[in-house]
Structures are given as structure tokens and as C-alpha cells.
GROMACS .gro file of C-alpha atoms in nm:
model
  491
    1MET     CA    1  -0.555  -0.845   1.796
    2THR     CA    2  -0.628  -1.156   1.589
    3ARG     CA    3  -0.988  -1.265   1.551
    4THR     CA    4  -1.020  -1.632   1.590
    5ALA     CA    5  -1.292  -1.860   1.464
    6THR     CA    6  -1.553  -2.009   1.680
    7PRO     CA    7  -1.642  -2.374   1.633
    8ALA     CA    8  -1.944  -2.406   1.407
    9HIS     CA    9  -2.128  -2.652   1.624
   10PRO     CA   10  -2.302  -2.654   1.857
   11THR     CA   11  -2.430  -2.297   1.842
   12LEU     CA   12  -2.717  -2.104   2.001
   13LYS     CA   13  -3.046  -2.191   1.832
   14ARG     CA   14  -3.207  -1.918   1.616
   15SER     CA   15  -3.572  -1.949   1.729
   16LEU     CA   16  -3.681  -1.610   1.850
   17GLY     CA   17  -3.911  -1.381   1.642
   18LEU     CA   18  -3.963  -1.009   1.683
   19TRP     CA   19  -4.243  -1.024   1.939
   20ALA     CA   20  -4.082  -1.297   2.138
   21ILE     CA   21  -3.775  -1.082   2.186
   22VAL     CA   22  -3.994  -0.770   2.271
   23GLY     CA   23  -4.176  -0.985   2.526
   24LEU     CA   24  -3.852  -1.091   2.684
   25GLY     CA   25  -3.743  -0.731   2.709
   26LEU     CA   26  -4.073  -0.632   2.872
   27GLY     CA   27  -4.060  -0.925   3.107
   28TYR     CA   28  -3.715  -0.824   3.204
   29MET     CA   29  -3.842  -0.463   3.275
   30THR     CA   30  -4.113  -0.598   3.504
   31PRO     CA   31  -4.405  -0.364   3.447
   32MET     CA   32  -4.547  -0.415   3.803
   33THR     CA   33  -4.229  -0.245   3.943
   34VAL     CA   34  -4.405   0.094   3.904
   35PHE     CA   35  -4.626   0.000   4.198
   36ASP     CA   36  -4.360  -0.160   4.413
   37THR     CA   37  -4.147   0.157   4.408
   38PHE     CA   38  -4.433   0.408   4.387
   39GLY     CA   39  -4.407   0.534   4.743
   40TYR     CA   40  -4.035   0.590   4.737
   41VAL     CA   41  -4.031   0.747   4.386
   42SER     CA   42  -4.332   0.973   4.480
   43GLU     CA   43  -4.151   1.099   4.790
   44GLU     CA   44  -3.816   1.150   4.609
   45SER     CA   45  -3.977   1.330   4.311
   46GLY     CA   46  -4.211   1.548   4.506
   47GLY     CA   47  -4.527   1.385   4.384
   48VAL     CA   48  -4.453   1.364   4.008
   49VAL     CA   49  -4.381   1.004   3.948
   50PRO     CA   50  -4.483   1.016   3.578
   51LEU     CA   51  -4.238   1.302   3.516
   52ALA     CA   52  -3.955   1.094   3.665
   53TYR     CA   53  -4.036   0.813   3.425
   54VAL     CA   54  -4.053   1.054   3.128
   55PHE     CA   55  -3.703   1.189   3.218
   56ALA     CA   56  -3.562   0.830   3.248
   57LEU     CA   57  -3.731   0.738   2.923
   58VAL     CA   58  -3.573   1.025   2.732
   59VAL     CA   59  -3.234   0.915   2.860
   60MET     CA   60  -3.302   0.562   2.754
   61ILE     CA   61  -3.419   0.666   2.405
   62PHE     CA   62  -3.080   0.819   2.316
   63THR     CA   63  -2.901   0.515   2.450
   64ALA     CA   64  -3.150   0.275   2.273
   65ILE     CA   65  -3.059   0.446   1.938
   66SER     CA   66  -2.696   0.372   2.009
   67TYR     CA   67  -2.767   0.014   2.107
   68GLY     CA   68  -2.967  -0.032   1.785
   69ARG     CA   69  -2.684   0.098   1.567
   70MET     CA   70  -2.409  -0.105   1.733
   71THR     CA   71  -2.633  -0.425   1.720
   72ARG     CA   72  -2.646  -0.386   1.344
   73VAL     CA   73  -2.269  -0.350   1.325
   74TYR     CA   74  -2.176  -0.630   1.574
   75PRO     CA   75  -2.466  -0.874   1.591
   76SER     CA   76  -2.328  -1.068   1.883
   77ALA     CA   77  -2.484  -1.171   2.216
   78GLY     CA   78  -2.223  -0.980   2.417
   79SER     CA   79  -2.395  -0.636   2.411
   80ALA     CA   80  -2.187  -0.352   2.564
   81TYR     CA   81  -1.902  -0.596   2.618
   82THR     CA   82  -1.872  -0.679   2.255
   83TYR     CA   83  -1.907  -0.319   2.130
   84ALA     CA   84  -1.634  -0.195   2.368
   85SER     CA   85  -1.406  -0.486   2.280
   86GLU     CA   86  -1.437  -0.428   1.915
   87THR     CA   87  -1.412  -0.048   1.910
   88VAL     CA   88  -1.160   0.009   2.181
   89HIS     CA   89  -0.974  -0.306   2.299
   90PRO     CA   90  -1.066  -0.647   2.437
   91ASN     CA   91  -0.918  -0.561   2.778
   92PHE     CA   92  -1.133  -0.249   2.796
   93GLY     CA   93  -1.430  -0.446   2.680
   94TRP     CA   94  -1.377  -0.706   2.946
   95ILE     CA   95  -1.390  -0.437   3.218
   96VAL     CA   96  -1.709  -0.303   3.067
   97GLY     CA   97  -1.855  -0.658   3.064
   98TRP     CA   98  -1.745  -0.711   3.426
   99THR     CA   99  -1.915  -0.379   3.527
  100ALA     CA  100  -2.232  -0.469   3.349
  101LEU     CA  101  -2.247  -0.804   3.522
  102LEU     CA  102  -2.302  -0.611   3.843
  103ASP     CA  103  -2.662  -0.548   3.739
  104TYR     CA  104  -2.722  -0.832   3.499
  105LEU     CA  105  -2.604  -1.104   3.743
  106LEU     CA  106  -2.784  -0.955   4.043
  107LEU     CA  107  -3.127  -0.913   3.896
  108PRO     CA  108  -3.212  -1.287   3.887
  109LEU     CA  109  -3.112  -1.288   4.254
  110VAL     CA  110  -3.336  -0.987   4.326
  111ASN     CA  111  -3.631  -1.160   4.171
  112ALA     CA  112  -3.564  -1.481   4.360
  113LEU     CA  113  -3.543  -1.274   4.680
  114LEU     CA  114  -3.874  -1.101   4.605
  115VAL     CA  115  -4.054  -1.434   4.545
  116ARG     CA  116  -3.908  -1.564   4.871
  117GLN     CA  117  -4.048  -1.272   5.056
  118TYR     CA  118  -4.395  -1.307   4.894
  119LEU     CA  119  -4.407  -1.679   4.982
  120GLU     CA  120  -4.273  -1.635   5.331
  121SER     CA  121  -4.558  -1.384   5.392
  122PHE     CA  122  -4.811  -1.658   5.304
  123PHE     CA  123  -4.619  -1.948   5.460
  124PRO     CA  124  -4.406  -1.813   5.744
  125GLU     CA  125  -4.348  -2.152   5.892
  126VAL     CA  126  -4.151  -2.269   5.588
  127SER     CA  127  -3.780  -2.176   5.573
  128GLY     CA  128  -3.686  -1.922   5.305
  129TRP     CA  129  -3.414  -2.164   5.187
  130VAL     CA  130  -3.682  -2.403   5.068
  131TRP     CA  131  -3.853  -2.148   4.849
  132VAL     CA  132  -3.522  -2.012   4.708
  133ILE     CA  133  -3.394  -2.354   4.614
  134ALA     CA  134  -3.719  -2.470   4.454
  135TYR     CA  135  -3.774  -2.145   4.271
  136VAL     CA  136  -3.421  -2.108   4.141
  137ALA     CA  137  -3.418  -2.473   4.027
  138MET     CA  138  -3.738  -2.418   3.828
  139ILE     CA  139  -3.605  -2.098   3.662
  140THR     CA  140  -3.276  -2.269   3.581
  141LEU     CA  141  -3.424  -2.575   3.431
  142LEU     CA  142  -3.660  -2.373   3.204
  143ASN     CA  143  -3.355  -2.173   3.078
  144LEU     CA  144  -3.161  -2.496   3.032
  145TRP     CA  145  -3.445  -2.660   2.837
  146SER     CA  146  -3.468  -2.403   2.553
  147ILE     CA  147  -3.497  -2.027   2.494
  148THR     CA  148  -3.828  -2.096   2.310
  149SER     CA  149  -3.989  -2.245   2.625
  150THR     CA  150  -3.853  -1.957   2.830
  151SER     CA  151  -4.005  -1.712   2.590
  152ARG     CA  152  -4.346  -1.878   2.592
  153VAL     CA  153  -4.376  -1.894   2.971
  154ASN     CA  154  -4.247  -1.527   2.986
  155ALA     CA  155  -4.516  -1.426   2.734
  156THR     CA  156  -4.799  -1.579   2.942
  157LEU     CA  157  -4.679  -1.416   3.264
  158LEU     CA  158  -4.636  -1.080   3.087
  159ILE     CA  159  -4.995  -1.087   2.947
  160PHE     CA  160  -5.121  -1.156   3.293
  161GLN     CA  161  -4.938  -0.857   3.430
  162ILE     CA  162  -5.070  -0.615   3.153
  163VAL     CA  163  -5.425  -0.729   3.192
  164LEU     CA  164  -5.416  -0.663   3.568
  165ILE     CA  165  -5.256  -0.325   3.510
  166GLY     CA  166  -5.536  -0.254   3.256
  167VAL     CA  167  -5.794  -0.342   3.529
  168PHE     CA  168  -5.620  -0.114   3.778
  169ILE     CA  169  -5.639   0.173   3.536
  170VAL     CA  170  -6.015   0.119   3.485
  171LEU     CA  171  -6.078   0.102   3.856
  172ALA     CA  172  -5.852   0.404   3.928
  173TRP     CA  173  -6.046   0.606   3.662
  174VAL     CA  174  -6.375   0.522   3.831
  175ALA     CA  175  -6.241   0.607   4.169
  176LEU     CA  176  -6.104   0.942   4.055
  177ALA     CA  177  -6.439   1.023   3.880
  178GLN     CA  178  -6.607   0.966   4.218
  179GLY     CA  179  -6.382   1.208   4.389
  180ALA     CA  180  -6.089   1.006   4.518
  181GLY     CA  181  -5.738   1.148   4.510
  182ASN     CA  182  -5.724   1.448   4.287
  183GLY     CA  183  -6.101   1.417   4.225
  184THR     CA  184  -6.070   1.384   3.853
  185PRO     CA  185  -5.881   1.176   3.598
  186PHE     CA  186  -5.838   1.504   3.388
  187THR     CA  187  -5.554   1.692   3.564
  188LEU     CA  188  -5.193   1.761   3.500
  189GLU     CA  189  -5.102   1.755   3.871
  190PRO     CA  190  -4.939   1.411   3.853
  191PHE     CA  191  -4.701   1.540   3.581
  192TRP     CA  192  -4.636   1.897   3.669
  193ASN     CA  193  -4.721   2.138   3.958
  194ALA     CA  194  -4.587   2.448   4.123
  195ASN     CA  195  -4.375   2.251   4.370
  196VAL     CA  196  -4.175   2.055   4.105
  197GLN     CA  197  -3.798   2.066   4.164
  198ILE     CA  198  -3.590   1.956   3.869
  199MET     CA  199  -3.307   1.803   4.067
  200ALA     CA  200  -3.556   1.608   4.272
  201VAL     CA  201  -3.695   1.469   3.949
  202VAL     CA  202  -3.346   1.379   3.830
  203SER     CA  203  -3.282   1.201   4.161
  204ALA     CA  204  -3.609   1.009   4.125
  205ALA     CA  205  -3.520   0.920   3.769
  206THR     CA  206  -3.202   0.748   3.893
  207ILE     CA  207  -3.432   0.511   4.080
  208VAL     CA  208  -3.683   0.444   3.802
  209CYS     CA  209  -3.420   0.392   3.537
  210PHE     CA  210  -3.383   0.058   3.706
  211SER     CA  211  -3.727  -0.020   3.554
  212PHE     CA  212  -3.595   0.031   3.207
  213ILE     CA  213  -3.306  -0.219   3.237
  214GLY     CA  214  -3.425  -0.480   2.991
  215PHE     CA  215  -3.432  -0.300   2.658
  216ASP     CA  216  -3.047  -0.331   2.653
  217ALA     CA  217  -3.071  -0.697   2.751
  218ILE     CA  218  -3.252  -0.762   2.429
  219THR     CA  219  -2.915  -0.740   2.252
  220MET     CA  220  -2.812  -1.062   2.439
  221TYR     CA  221  -3.061  -1.253   2.214
  222THR     CA  222  -2.899  -1.140   1.887
  223GLU     CA  223  -2.751  -1.483   1.814
  224GLU     CA  224  -3.083  -1.646   1.886
  225ALA     CA  225  -3.300  -1.415   1.677
  226LYS     CA  226  -3.448  -1.564   1.365
  227ASN     CA  227  -3.279  -1.274   1.191
  228ALA     CA  228  -3.029  -1.045   1.347
  229SER     CA  229  -3.185  -0.738   1.172
  230ILE     CA  230  -3.493  -0.747   1.389
  231VAL     CA  231  -3.313  -0.680   1.709
  232PRO     CA  232  -3.287  -0.297   1.664
  233LYS     CA  233  -3.664  -0.289   1.603
  234ALA     CA  234  -3.726  -0.499   1.912
  235ILE     CA  235  -3.511  -0.263   2.128
  236VAL     CA  236  -3.723   0.039   2.020
  237LEU     CA  237  -4.055  -0.139   2.063
  238ALA     CA  238  -3.971  -0.280   2.411
  239LEU     CA  239  -3.854   0.058   2.532
  240LEU     CA  240  -4.161   0.248   2.410
  241PHE     CA  241  -4.414  -0.009   2.524
  242GLY     CA  242  -4.237  -0.028   2.859
  243GLY     CA  243  -4.232   0.347   2.890
  244LEU     CA  244  -4.598   0.380   2.807
  245ILE     CA  245  -4.696   0.127   3.073
  246PHE     CA  246  -4.482   0.285   3.338
  247PHE     CA  247  -4.604   0.643   3.255
  248THR     CA  248  -4.976   0.543   3.247
  249ALA     CA  249  -4.973   0.331   3.562
  250GLY     CA  250  -4.763   0.594   3.739
  251TRP     CA  251  -5.004   0.871   3.626
  252PHE     CA  252  -5.314   0.696   3.774
  253ALA     CA  253  -5.130   0.591   4.098
  254GLN     CA  254  -5.008   0.947   4.151
  255SER     CA  255  -5.361   1.080   4.085
  256LEU     CA  256  -5.500   0.853   4.351
  257PHE     CA  257  -5.225   0.935   4.594
  258PRO     CA  258  -5.120   1.294   4.513
  259THR     CA  259  -4.930   1.338   4.845
  260ASP     CA  260  -4.707   1.117   5.047
  261ALA     CA  261  -4.931   0.838   5.155
  262GLY     CA  262  -4.678   0.698   5.405
  263PHE     CA  263  -4.613   0.375   5.216
  264GLU     CA  264  -4.355   0.154   5.385
  265GLY     CA  265  -4.171  -0.088   5.156
  266THR     CA  266  -4.370  -0.197   4.850
  267ALA     CA  267  -4.682   0.015   4.796
  268LEU     CA  268  -4.840  -0.243   4.561
  269PRO     CA  269  -5.070  -0.428   4.812
  270GLU     CA  270  -5.204  -0.104   4.962
  271ILE     CA  271  -5.260   0.054   4.617
  272ALA     CA  272  -5.448  -0.257   4.501
  273TYR     CA  273  -5.666  -0.270   4.816
  274SER     CA  274  -5.759   0.089   4.803
  275VAL     CA  275  -5.873   0.059   4.443
  276GLY     CA  276  -6.047  -0.280   4.429
  277GLY     CA  277  -6.062  -0.430   4.774
  278MET     CA  278  -5.944  -0.767   4.901
  279ILE     CA  279  -6.027  -0.971   4.581
  280PHE     CA  280  -5.843  -0.731   4.354
  281GLN     CA  281  -5.557  -0.717   4.594
  282ILE     CA  282  -5.520  -1.095   4.576
  283PHE     CA  283  -5.516  -1.090   4.195
  284PHE     CA  284  -5.274  -0.788   4.180
  285VAL     CA  285  -5.023  -0.950   4.425
  286SER     CA  286  -5.051  -1.262   4.208
  287ALA     CA  287  -4.954  -1.049   3.912
  288ALA     CA  288  -4.662  -0.917   4.102
  289VAL     CA  289  -4.541  -1.273   4.161
  290ALA     CA  290  -4.588  -1.341   3.793
  291ALA     CA  291  -4.386  -1.029   3.715
  292ALA     CA  292  -4.101  -1.153   3.930
  293VAL     CA  293  -4.109  -1.491   3.760
  294ALA     CA  294  -4.115  -1.339   3.411
  295SER     CA  295  -3.829  -1.109   3.503
  296SER     CA  296  -3.630  -1.402   3.647
  297LEU     CA  297  -3.672  -1.598   3.322
  298ALA     CA  298  -3.568  -1.309   3.106
  299SER     CA  299  -3.283  -1.183   3.319
  300HIS     CA  300  -3.144  -1.533   3.384
  301ALA     CA  301  -3.143  -1.598   3.009
  302SER     CA  302  -2.978  -1.272   2.909
  303VAL     CA  303  -2.697  -1.280   3.173
  304SER     CA  304  -2.612  -1.634   3.089
  305ARG     CA  305  -2.570  -1.532   2.718
  306MET     CA  306  -2.334  -1.253   2.830
  307ILE     CA  307  -2.124  -1.491   3.044
  308TYR     CA  308  -2.124  -1.738   2.749
  309VAL     CA  309  -1.982  -1.475   2.517
  310MET     CA  310  -1.718  -1.356   2.761
  311GLY     CA  311  -1.615  -1.717   2.808
  312ARG     CA  312  -1.606  -1.785   2.435
  313ASN     CA  313  -1.378  -1.490   2.386
  314GLY     CA  314  -1.122  -1.602   2.657
  315THR     CA  315  -0.864  -1.871   2.675
  316GLY     CA  316  -0.796  -2.157   2.905
  317PRO     CA  317  -1.014  -2.407   3.090
  318ILE     CA  318  -1.238  -2.154   3.263
  319SER     CA  319  -1.327  -1.987   2.936
  320ARG     CA  320  -1.397  -2.325   2.782
  321PHE     CA  321  -1.615  -2.413   3.077
  322PHE     CA  322  -1.840  -2.114   3.044
  323SER     CA  323  -1.865  -2.119   2.669
  324TYR     CA  324  -2.015  -2.472   2.660
  325VAL     CA  325  -2.330  -2.504   2.455
  326HIS     CA  326  -2.554  -2.807   2.519
  327PRO     CA  327  -2.560  -3.009   2.194
  328LYS     CA  328  -2.922  -3.106   2.225
  329TYR     CA  329  -3.086  -2.794   2.373
  330ARG     CA  330  -2.838  -2.551   2.224
  331THR     CA  331  -2.837  -2.329   2.532
  332PRO     CA  332  -2.530  -2.206   2.715
  333ALA     CA  333  -2.579  -2.476   2.984
  334ILE     CA  334  -2.284  -2.402   3.220
  335ALA     CA  335  -2.347  -2.032   3.215
  336VAL     CA  336  -2.715  -2.087   3.297
  337ILE     CA  337  -2.626  -2.318   3.586
  338PHE     CA  338  -2.375  -2.067   3.719
  339VAL     CA  339  -2.637  -1.792   3.725
  340GLY     CA  340  -2.865  -2.023   3.919
  341VAL     CA  341  -2.596  -2.091   4.173
  342VAL     CA  342  -2.545  -1.716   4.218
  343SER     CA  343  -2.919  -1.668   4.255
  344LEU     CA  344  -2.923  -1.904   4.554
  345GLY     CA  345  -2.778  -1.606   4.749
  346ALA     CA  346  -3.133  -1.481   4.764
  347ALA     CA  347  -3.181  -1.693   5.077
  348VAL     CA  348  -2.952  -1.457   5.269
  349ALA     CA  349  -2.917  -1.135   5.061
  350ASP     CA  350  -3.049  -0.800   5.167
  351LEU     CA  351  -3.276  -0.636   4.912
  352ASP     CA  352  -3.178  -0.276   4.986
  353PHE     CA  353  -2.813  -0.353   4.947
  354ILE     CA  354  -2.854  -0.536   4.625
  355PHE     CA  355  -3.064  -0.244   4.476
  356THR     CA  356  -2.780  -0.002   4.556
  357LEU     CA  357  -2.546  -0.193   4.326
  358ILE     CA  358  -2.760  -0.265   4.014
  359ASN     CA  359  -2.795   0.080   3.857
  360PHE     CA  360  -2.420   0.148   3.884
  361GLY     CA  361  -2.333  -0.112   3.635
  362ALA     CA  362  -2.625  -0.044   3.404
  363LEU     CA  363  -2.544   0.324   3.371
  364ILE     CA  364  -2.176   0.252   3.306
  365ALA     CA  365  -2.277   0.021   3.024
  366PHE     CA  366  -2.514   0.272   2.880
  367THR     CA  367  -2.252   0.540   2.872
  368ILE     CA  368  -1.992   0.316   2.706
  369VAL     CA  369  -2.232   0.213   2.434
  370ASN     CA  370  -2.289   0.578   2.346
  371VAL     CA  371  -1.915   0.624   2.340
  372THR     CA  372  -1.870   0.328   2.098
  373VAL     CA  373  -2.100   0.487   1.843
  374ILE     CA  374  -1.875   0.797   1.826
  375LEU     CA  375  -1.562   0.580   1.808
  376HIS     CA  376  -1.693   0.346   1.542
  377PHE     CA  377  -1.871   0.582   1.303
  378ALA     CA  378  -1.708   0.925   1.361
  379VAL     CA  379  -1.349   0.826   1.453
  380ARG     CA  380  -1.277   0.485   1.283
  381ASN     CA  381  -1.496   0.520   0.971
  382LYS     CA  382  -1.473   0.905   0.956
  383GLN     CA  383  -1.846   0.950   0.890
  384VAL     CA  384  -1.856   1.312   0.975
  385LYS     CA  385  -1.926   1.470   0.631
  386GLY     CA  386  -2.207   1.713   0.655
  387PHE     CA  387  -2.455   1.794   0.927
  388SER     CA  388  -2.657   1.475   0.904
  389GLN     CA  389  -2.358   1.243   0.975
  390VAL     CA  390  -2.221   1.477   1.249
  391PHE     CA  391  -2.563   1.486   1.412
  392ARG     CA  392  -2.612   1.102   1.399
  393ASN     CA  393  -2.256   1.002   1.477
  394ILE     CA  394  -2.148   1.256   1.732
  395VAL     CA  395  -2.433   1.482   1.865
  396LEU     CA  396  -2.693   1.208   1.932
  397PRO     CA  397  -2.458   0.974   2.119
  398ALA     CA  398  -2.301   1.275   2.298
  399ILE     CA  399  -2.637   1.368   2.438
  400GLY     CA  400  -2.685   1.009   2.546
  401ILE     CA  401  -2.351   1.026   2.729
  402ALA     CA  402  -2.437   1.350   2.902
  403LEU     CA  403  -2.773   1.223   3.023
  404THR     CA  404  -2.646   0.893   3.152
  405VAL     CA  405  -2.353   1.054   3.330
  406LEU     CA  406  -2.605   1.295   3.490
  407LEU     CA  407  -2.798   0.997   3.630
  408TRP     CA  408  -2.480   0.823   3.726
  409VAL     CA  409  -2.342   1.107   3.936
  410ASN     CA  410  -2.675   1.133   4.116
  411LEU     CA  411  -2.665   0.776   4.243
  412ASN     CA  412  -2.654   0.739   4.619
  413ILE     CA  413  -2.323   0.710   4.791
  414ASP     CA  414  -2.357   0.341   4.870
  415ALA     CA  415  -2.405   0.256   4.505
  416MET     CA  416  -2.095   0.454   4.415
  417ILE     CA  417  -1.877   0.298   4.685
  418TYR     CA  418  -1.971  -0.063   4.631
  419GLY     CA  419  -1.981  -0.014   4.254
  420LEU     CA  420  -1.623   0.116   4.250
  421ILE     CA  421  -1.511  -0.175   4.465
  422TRP     CA  422  -1.663  -0.412   4.216
  423LEU     CA  423  -1.484  -0.232   3.932
  424ALA     CA  424  -1.152  -0.250   4.121
  425VAL     CA  425  -1.198  -0.620   4.166
  426GLY     CA  426  -1.256  -0.654   3.797
  427VAL     CA  427  -0.922  -0.475   3.721
  428VAL     CA  428  -0.745  -0.715   3.950
  429VAL     CA  429  -0.905  -1.016   3.776
  430LEU     CA  430  -0.817  -0.871   3.436
  431LEU     CA  431  -0.448  -0.828   3.544
  432SER     CA  432  -0.453  -1.186   3.651
  433ILE     CA  433  -0.597  -1.344   3.346
  434THR     CA  434  -0.384  -1.127   3.112
  435ARG     CA  435  -0.069  -1.176   3.327
  436PHE     CA  436  -0.035  -0.806   3.363
  437PHE     CA  437  -0.130  -0.738   2.995
  438THR     CA  438   0.138  -0.965   2.867
  439ARG     CA  439  -0.124  -1.207   2.718
  440ASN     CA  440  -0.403  -1.065   2.505
  441LEU     CA  441  -0.771  -1.153   2.530
  442ARG     CA  442  -0.937  -1.237   2.200
  443MET     CA  443  -1.261  -1.168   2.024
  444SER     CA  444  -1.420  -1.482   1.893
  445PHE     CA  445  -1.700  -1.342   1.671
  446GLU     CA  446  -1.844  -1.542   1.377
  447GLU     CA  447  -1.988  -1.239   1.207
  448ASP     CA  448  -2.064  -1.402   0.871
  449GLU     CA  449  -2.255  -1.683   1.037
  450VAL     CA  450  -2.443  -1.443   1.264
  451ILE     CA  451  -2.553  -1.215   0.981
  452ALA     CA  452  -2.640  -1.466   0.724
  453GLU     CA  453  -2.807  -1.736   0.936
  454GLY     CA  454  -3.166  -1.630   0.877
  455GLU     CA  455  -3.448  -1.822   0.731
  456GLU     CA  456  -3.303  -1.809   0.380
  457GLY     CA  457  -2.950  -1.665   0.449
  458GLU     CA  458  -2.859  -1.331   0.303
  459ALA     CA  459  -3.179  -1.308   0.097
  460ALA     CA  460  -3.390  -1.335   0.406
  461LEU     CA  461  -3.181  -1.069   0.579
  462ASN     CA  462  -3.225  -0.826   0.291
  463ALA     CA  463  -3.596  -0.886   0.297
  464ALA     CA  464  -3.608  -0.833   0.675
  465ASP     CA  465  -3.408  -0.517   0.635
  466ARG     CA  466  -3.670  -0.371   0.393
  467GLU     CA  467  -3.947  -0.463   0.632
  468VAL     CA  468  -3.788  -0.269   0.926
  469LEU     CA  469  -3.634   0.006   0.709
  470HIS     CA  470  -3.834   0.279   0.879
  471VAL     CA  471  -3.698   0.179   1.220
  472GLY     CA  472  -3.345   0.130   1.085
  473GLU     CA  473  -3.356   0.480   0.947
  474ALA     CA  474  -3.462   0.613   1.284
  475LEU     CA  475  -3.182   0.431   1.449
  476ASP     CA  476  -2.897   0.499   1.205
  477GLY     CA  477  -3.014   0.728   0.928
  478GLY     CA  478  -3.025   0.446   0.671
  479ARG     CA  479  -2.828   0.129   0.598
  480ALA     CA  480  -2.544   0.310   0.431
  481ASP     CA  481  -2.390   0.441   0.753
  482ASP     CA  482  -2.414   0.108   0.934
  483SER     CA  483  -2.302  -0.107   0.650
  484SER     CA  484  -1.944  -0.079   0.771
  485THR     CA  485  -1.917  -0.373   0.991
  486ALA     CA  486  -1.649  -0.514   1.215
  487ALA     CA  487  -1.383  -0.519   0.945
  488GLY     CA  488  -1.203  -0.213   1.064
  489PRO     CA  489  -0.860  -0.220   1.227
  490ARG     CA  490  -0.821  -0.367   1.569
  491ALA     CA  491  -0.593  -0.296   1.865
   0.00000   0.00000   0.00000
């Protein structure tokens, strides 16, 4: 495969700092989701929602380490698609990217659908189409304008969510101290009890892993980070902060409702009302709307970057169409508009059906990223000398593979069926665009520009590396292992 150069201008604008990227990741995760899914997860896990989140977090930590390492090697906005293309073959990478689109592309639609339902409940006389068109137009225009404006709006909405979750925790503590639920905030019952069944917890973890989709989307902003080296640190911080919020909120919700409370649909309004009454319920539902908007902004931005990179790496008019960057705003304009058009499906889509599809693509992408770590470091660069390298380059990603596969095989049957159908369609499309593999895809990857384009070029990159060295060491055991970049042989 021959690597081709990408035109130098226009390019995506490097304007995102560490905390802006962390905020986009947390916004994507949607912290309020823990309350929306509480009733379902509590029933599925047998009343140990926090334990289900811990299990999912452990799975995600191993995968986050792999994402962080591969981001340092291939600092491109394509995420799993880029890593698979570079380490295996562009055709395989394209299939991985297609599969990942199943969750990336549908999440903006899900958020638009949730907002439609919220607004329909307040204004039933207004057609859902009106809300969807207005809402999707707003999100699309913000993403077209600039990633900086998207980040700022996301940060404001994220802070609103976190403040309201903090108020919930305080009110829940007071209620527990007064005898509600378990009767005390000091109990391990929400985390472990005599009735815990491990496979039930694993099954519940396949549901809540949806909440962690977002830490991987951070890699989509690699080409818009002020310095590419901050992305691995942002991945770890977003995952840990998100896990802490989910665990803490889930703990207090489970303490207040230790047994099946008979929630139907989202449990959020009932939980809010039981803790703080009507006034708090209004604010809490408002925070849920803010969460959906923040997730819309972040998910819309990230998937448009993935489509942009896949288009940039293709050939022909369709690829040129999707790889267009607006010369003034320096955003992937056509990809952003395309995601907006898909999101209009929220006017007619069924939420339960969409949810069955999302985790399939995410878990496939997570598994492949762990595989690429082994292929790049252990197989291609033969970094298997001694226990330390074997542990980092084989054992850790292998554990990540095993855990993500465990979640994947425990998905419900609808997710498996429709996910495999989507995958089969992707194979057909790949056969078409490669003319039955007689025409190669390409990887258009301006590595030197991506790596060096910091505040002061390479000097700034080295300074930033020193600043995040402790995180880099946690991710890859030091710079030495990850210094081997994309210069290896290609298929």
C-alpha cells in the first residue's frame, strides 16, 4: 500500500486543550444516563447497579490503555478505523470503521429522539417533526461553526448536569439518614449482597457499557487537539471521571431503591420526585435535556470526524465529497451535514430498536483496538523482550480482548442479528468500492504534520510529553515502546 499525501490546506483547526477534550468525552458519555437506565439495570443485575458499572469500567480501562497507546502511534482522527487500517490492511480497517459507525452514527439520532420525547411530553399538540428539525438544525449549525464553540456549549451543559447530580447525592444522603431505602448511607448492599449472581452482573454490564462510549470518541479529536500528546491523558481522565460519576450516582440510587421499584421506561423523573419533590424534578429533568444536548454536540462532532477521515482515505467523488473541510470554519462541513440528515430519522425511529444496535459496533471496535496493540508492538516491532514488554504488549491487550468479547457474546439476540446484517452490508459496500479487491483503498495520513503541529512544533510536543509522562508511562510503559510510529511495512 502506498501512503499518499493529504493537501496541506484547509485542515482541521487545532484549538482544543486537555480539559476541552475531557469535557467532550464526558458530554458524550451523558452522566444523567445512570438515572434513565437505572430501573432496567437494577432488575437485570439483581439490585447491584454500582457493581455492574465497576465491571464495565474495568473492561473499559484495559481498552482505554490500548486506545491511548495507539493514539500516540497514529495521531489521526480515525480512531479504530485508522489503527486497523495501518496495522492490518486498509480493507480490514474500512470494515472496522463501518462497524463502528453503527454506534457513532446512531447516537446523535438517539439524543435527538430523546429530546423529541421530552418536548412532546410538554407540548403534545406540536408534531414531533417540528422538534426534530429545529433541534437537529441547531446541533448541526453549532458543529459547522467551529469545534471551539461546540466545546464551550458542551462544557456549560456538562457543568449543569454535574451540579444537579451533586444535589441529588446530597438529598439522597439526607433521605437515607432519615430511614429511606436501606435506612443508612453506610452500607455495602448496593454493591454486594448474598443474592448477587455474576452472570447477571455481566449481562447488566453489557447495558451500562453504553454509558462509557465516549472515552474512545475522544480519539476523533486528535487532529484538533492543541497537541496530539494530550489525547492519551484525556482518554484516561474522561474514563475515570465518568466511571466515578456513574458509580456514585448509581450507589445512592440503588440505596434509595434497593429492590425493584417497578420503574417503566426512564426512572429519572420518579427518582427525582421521590428525593426532592416537584421543584427538584423540574430541575433534574432539565438537566436530562441538557445531557442529551451535550451528548448530541459531542457525538455529532466525533462521528463527522470519522466520516471525514474515511472519506479522505478513499478515492473518487464520494470520498472527495466527505473529506471536504470548510476553508473558513475548518470543520468537516459535508460530514457534519450528513450526520444531521441521518439524525432527522429521530422523527420516526424506535428507541428500543436503536439501542439494540449501538453496543454491537462499539464492542467490535474495542476488541479490534486491543488486537492492533498486539499486532503493532509484539508482532510488527517484536517488542517481546522480557516480562515487561510481554506484559504490556501481549498480556494487557489480551485481557482487554477477552473482556470485550465476554460482553459482546452476552448482547441480546436482536443486537447480534441486526449488527451482523449491518456488517454484511459493509462487506458488500467494500466489495463494490474496491471492485472485488482489484482496487486498493489508501491511507492518507499526514503524520509529520499531525505530530509536529503544536504551539511551537516539536519543541512544544516534547514539553507536553514531559508534562504527561506519568500518564504516558501508565499507558505504554514509557516513550521508548511507543516511539515506533507508522513507519513499519504496510500490506
